[in-house]
Amino acid sequence: MIDDEINTDEFFSIGDENSNEWMADDNIDDHIVKNHLEIIVDRVANDKEFYIFDSLIQGRSFKDISNVLECSEQSVRLWYETLLDKIVEVIE
């Protein structure tokens, strides 16, 4: 069965418009830095801190994260600052 309304150039991109958007926006060096940070965070962070870090990297806001963790935005910021201190200790 042939459907003339289907454009073969668009067939493989159905529902996949933004999946590779990060590849176009970021360069390889950024990914290397992100991977290195994730390795450090995985070593030093507790579960909550890792969740906050991962969520922020994915573009979620402090408000969104605080809703998921059922706490204030200020608490999320404090946990994040604690994590940043841990990261700095490892890097130094």
PDB file of C-alpha atoms in Angstrom:
ATOM      1  CA  MET A   1       0.000   0.000   0.000  1.00  0.00           C
ATOM      2  CA  ILE A   2       1.419   3.384  -1.005  1.00  0.00           C
ATOM      3  CA  ASP A   3       0.294   6.591   0.636  1.00  0.00           C
ATOM      4  CA  ASP A   4       1.212   9.665  -1.372  1.00  0.00           C
ATOM      5  CA  GLU A   5       0.651  11.908   1.656  1.00  0.00           C
ATOM      6  CA  ILE A   6       3.646  10.472   3.559  1.00  0.00           C
ATOM      7  CA  ASN A   7       6.872  12.301   2.876  1.00  0.00           C
ATOM      8  CA  THR A   8       9.728   9.831   3.240  1.00  0.00           C
ATOM      9  CA  ASP A   9      12.071  12.615   4.368  1.00  0.00           C
ATOM     10  CA  GLU A  10       9.848  13.218   7.388  1.00  0.00           C
ATOM     11  CA  PHE A  11       9.012   9.579   8.149  1.00  0.00           C
ATOM     12  CA  PHE A  12      11.943   8.909  10.452  1.00  0.00           C
ATOM     13  CA  SER A  13      11.503  12.142  12.385  1.00  0.00           C
ATOM     14  CA  ILE A  14       7.925  11.494  13.504  1.00  0.00           C
ATOM     15  CA  GLY A  15       7.644  12.330  17.191  1.00  0.00           C
ATOM     16  CA  ASP A  16      11.396  12.860  17.343  1.00  0.00           C
ATOM     17  CA  GLU A  17      11.708  16.568  16.582  1.00  0.00           C
ATOM     18  CA  ASN A  18      13.791  17.540  19.616  1.00  0.00           C
ATOM     19  CA  SER A  19      15.612  14.356  20.549  1.00  0.00           C
ATOM     20  CA  ASN A  20      18.914  15.445  19.011  1.00  0.00           C
ATOM     21  CA  GLU A  21      18.528  19.133  19.789  1.00  0.00           C
ATOM     22  CA  TRP A  22      21.205  18.958  22.530  1.00  0.00           C
ATOM     23  CA  MET A  23      23.685  17.673  19.959  1.00  0.00           C
ATOM     24  CA  ALA A  24      23.239  20.768  17.841  1.00  0.00           C
ATOM     25  CA  ASP A  25      23.431  23.167  20.781  1.00  0.00           C
ATOM     26  CA  ASP A  26      26.333  21.724  22.754  1.00  0.00           C
ATOM     27  CA  ASN A  27      29.822  20.904  21.666  1.00  0.00           C
ATOM     28  CA  ILE A  28      31.870  17.867  22.573  1.00  0.00           C
ATOM     29  CA  ASP A  29      33.900  19.690  25.228  1.00  0.00           C
ATOM     30  CA  ASP A  30      30.695  20.522  27.105  1.00  0.00           C
ATOM     31  CA  HIS A  31      29.754  16.843  27.154  1.00  0.00           C
ATOM     32  CA  ILE A  32      33.180  15.885  28.456  1.00  0.00           C
ATOM     33  CA  VAL A  33      32.843  18.412  31.290  1.00  0.00           C
ATOM     34  CA  LYS A  34      29.305  17.188  32.079  1.00  0.00           C
ATOM     35  CA  ASN A  35      30.490  13.581  32.165  1.00  0.00           C
ATOM     36  CA  HIS A  36      33.414  14.468  34.423  1.00  0.00           C
ATOM     37  CA  LEU A  37      31.119  16.371  36.788  1.00  0.00           C
ATOM     38  CA  GLU A  38      28.670  13.468  36.870  1.00  0.00           C
ATOM     39  CA  ILE A  39      31.497  11.109  37.867  1.00  0.00           C
ATOM     40  CA  ILE A  40      32.513  13.433  40.709  1.00  0.00           C
ATOM     41  CA  VAL A  41      28.920  13.950  41.839  1.00  0.00           C
ATOM     42  CA  ASP A  42      28.300  10.215  41.770  1.00  0.00           C
ATOM     43  CA  ARG A  43      31.223   9.759  44.180  1.00  0.00           C
ATOM     44  CA  VAL A  44      30.477  12.565  46.656  1.00  0.00           C
ATOM     45  CA  ALA A  45      26.720  13.173  46.590  1.00  0.00           C
ATOM     46  CA  ASN A  46      23.981  11.513  48.553  1.00  0.00           C
ATOM     47  CA  ASP A  47      20.850  10.440  46.665  1.00  0.00           C
ATOM     48  CA  LYS A  48      19.037  13.728  47.184  1.00  0.00           C
ATOM     49  CA  GLU A  49      22.011  15.818  46.055  1.00  0.00           C
ATOM     50  CA  PHE A  50      22.493  13.636  42.985  1.00  0.00           C
ATOM     51  CA  TYR A  51      18.807  14.003  42.089  1.00  0.00           C
ATOM     52  CA  ILE A  52      19.065  17.792  42.412  1.00  0.00           C
ATOM     53  CA  PHE A  53      22.222  17.915  40.278  1.00  0.00           C
ATOM     54  CA  ASP A  54      20.763  15.648  37.598  1.00  0.00           C
ATOM     55  CA  SER A  55      17.490  17.570  37.507  1.00  0.00           C
ATOM     56  CA  LEU A  56      19.253  20.913  37.145  1.00  0.00           C
ATOM     57  CA  ILE A  57      21.386  19.573  34.295  1.00  0.00           C
ATOM     58  CA  GLN A  58      18.201  18.470  32.563  1.00  0.00           C
ATOM     59  CA  GLY A  59      16.842  22.010  32.860  1.00  0.00           C
ATOM     60  CA  ARG A  60      14.414  21.640  35.740  1.00  0.00           C
ATOM     61  CA  SER A  61      13.943  24.616  38.029  1.00  0.00           C
ATOM     62  CA  PHE A  62      14.534  24.772  41.772  1.00  0.00           C
ATOM     63  CA  LYS A  63      10.763  25.146  42.143  1.00  0.00           C
ATOM     64  CA  ASP A  64      10.057  21.951  40.165  1.00  0.00           C
ATOM     65  CA  ILE A  65      12.634  20.045  42.188  1.00  0.00           C
ATOM     66  CA  SER A  66      11.243  21.365  45.471  1.00  0.00           C
ATOM     67  CA  ASN A  67       7.772  20.170  44.460  1.00  0.00           C
ATOM     68  CA  VAL A  68       9.077  16.663  43.766  1.00  0.00           C
ATOM     69  CA  LEU A  69      11.063  16.558  47.017  1.00  0.00           C
ATOM     70  CA  GLU A  70       8.197  18.177  48.929  1.00  0.00           C
ATOM     71  CA  CYS A  71      10.380  20.867  50.475  1.00  0.00           C
ATOM     72  CA  SER A  72      11.094  24.558  50.015  1.00  0.00           C
ATOM     73  CA  GLU A  73      13.134  25.985  47.167  1.00  0.00           C
ATOM     74  CA  GLN A  74      15.533  27.314  49.796  1.00  0.00           C
ATOM     75  CA  SER A  75      16.173  23.770  51.038  1.00  0.00           C
ATOM     76  CA  VAL A  76      16.941  22.635  47.501  1.00  0.00           C
ATOM     77  CA  ARG A  77      19.347  25.550  47.064  1.00  0.00           C
ATOM     78  CA  LEU A  78      21.089  24.685  50.344  1.00  0.00           C
ATOM     79  CA  TRP A  79      21.510  21.029  49.329  1.00  0.00           C
ATOM     80  CA  TYR A  80      22.848  22.185  45.966  1.00  0.00           C
ATOM     81  CA  GLU A  81      25.314  24.579  47.619  1.00  0.00           C
ATOM     82  CA  THR A  82      26.480  21.753  49.883  1.00  0.00           C
ATOM     83  CA  LEU A  83      27.045  19.602  46.814  1.00  0.00           C
ATOM     84  CA  LEU A  84      28.992  22.393  45.123  1.00  0.00           C
ATOM     85  CA  ASP A  85      31.243  22.617  48.192  1.00  0.00           C
ATOM     86  CA  LYS A  86      31.859  18.852  47.973  1.00  0.00           C
ATOM     87  CA  ILE A  87      32.715  19.153  44.271  1.00  0.00           C
ATOM     88  CA  VAL A  88      35.170  21.988  44.936  1.00  0.00           C
ATOM     89  CA  GLU A  89      36.900  19.909  47.627  1.00  0.00           C
ATOM     90  CA  VAL A  90      37.445  17.084  45.141  1.00  0.00           C
ATOM     91  CA  ILE A  91      38.666  19.383  42.374  1.00  0.00           C
ATOM     92  CA  GLU A  92      41.130  21.220  44.617  1.00  0.00           C
TER      93      GLU A  92
END
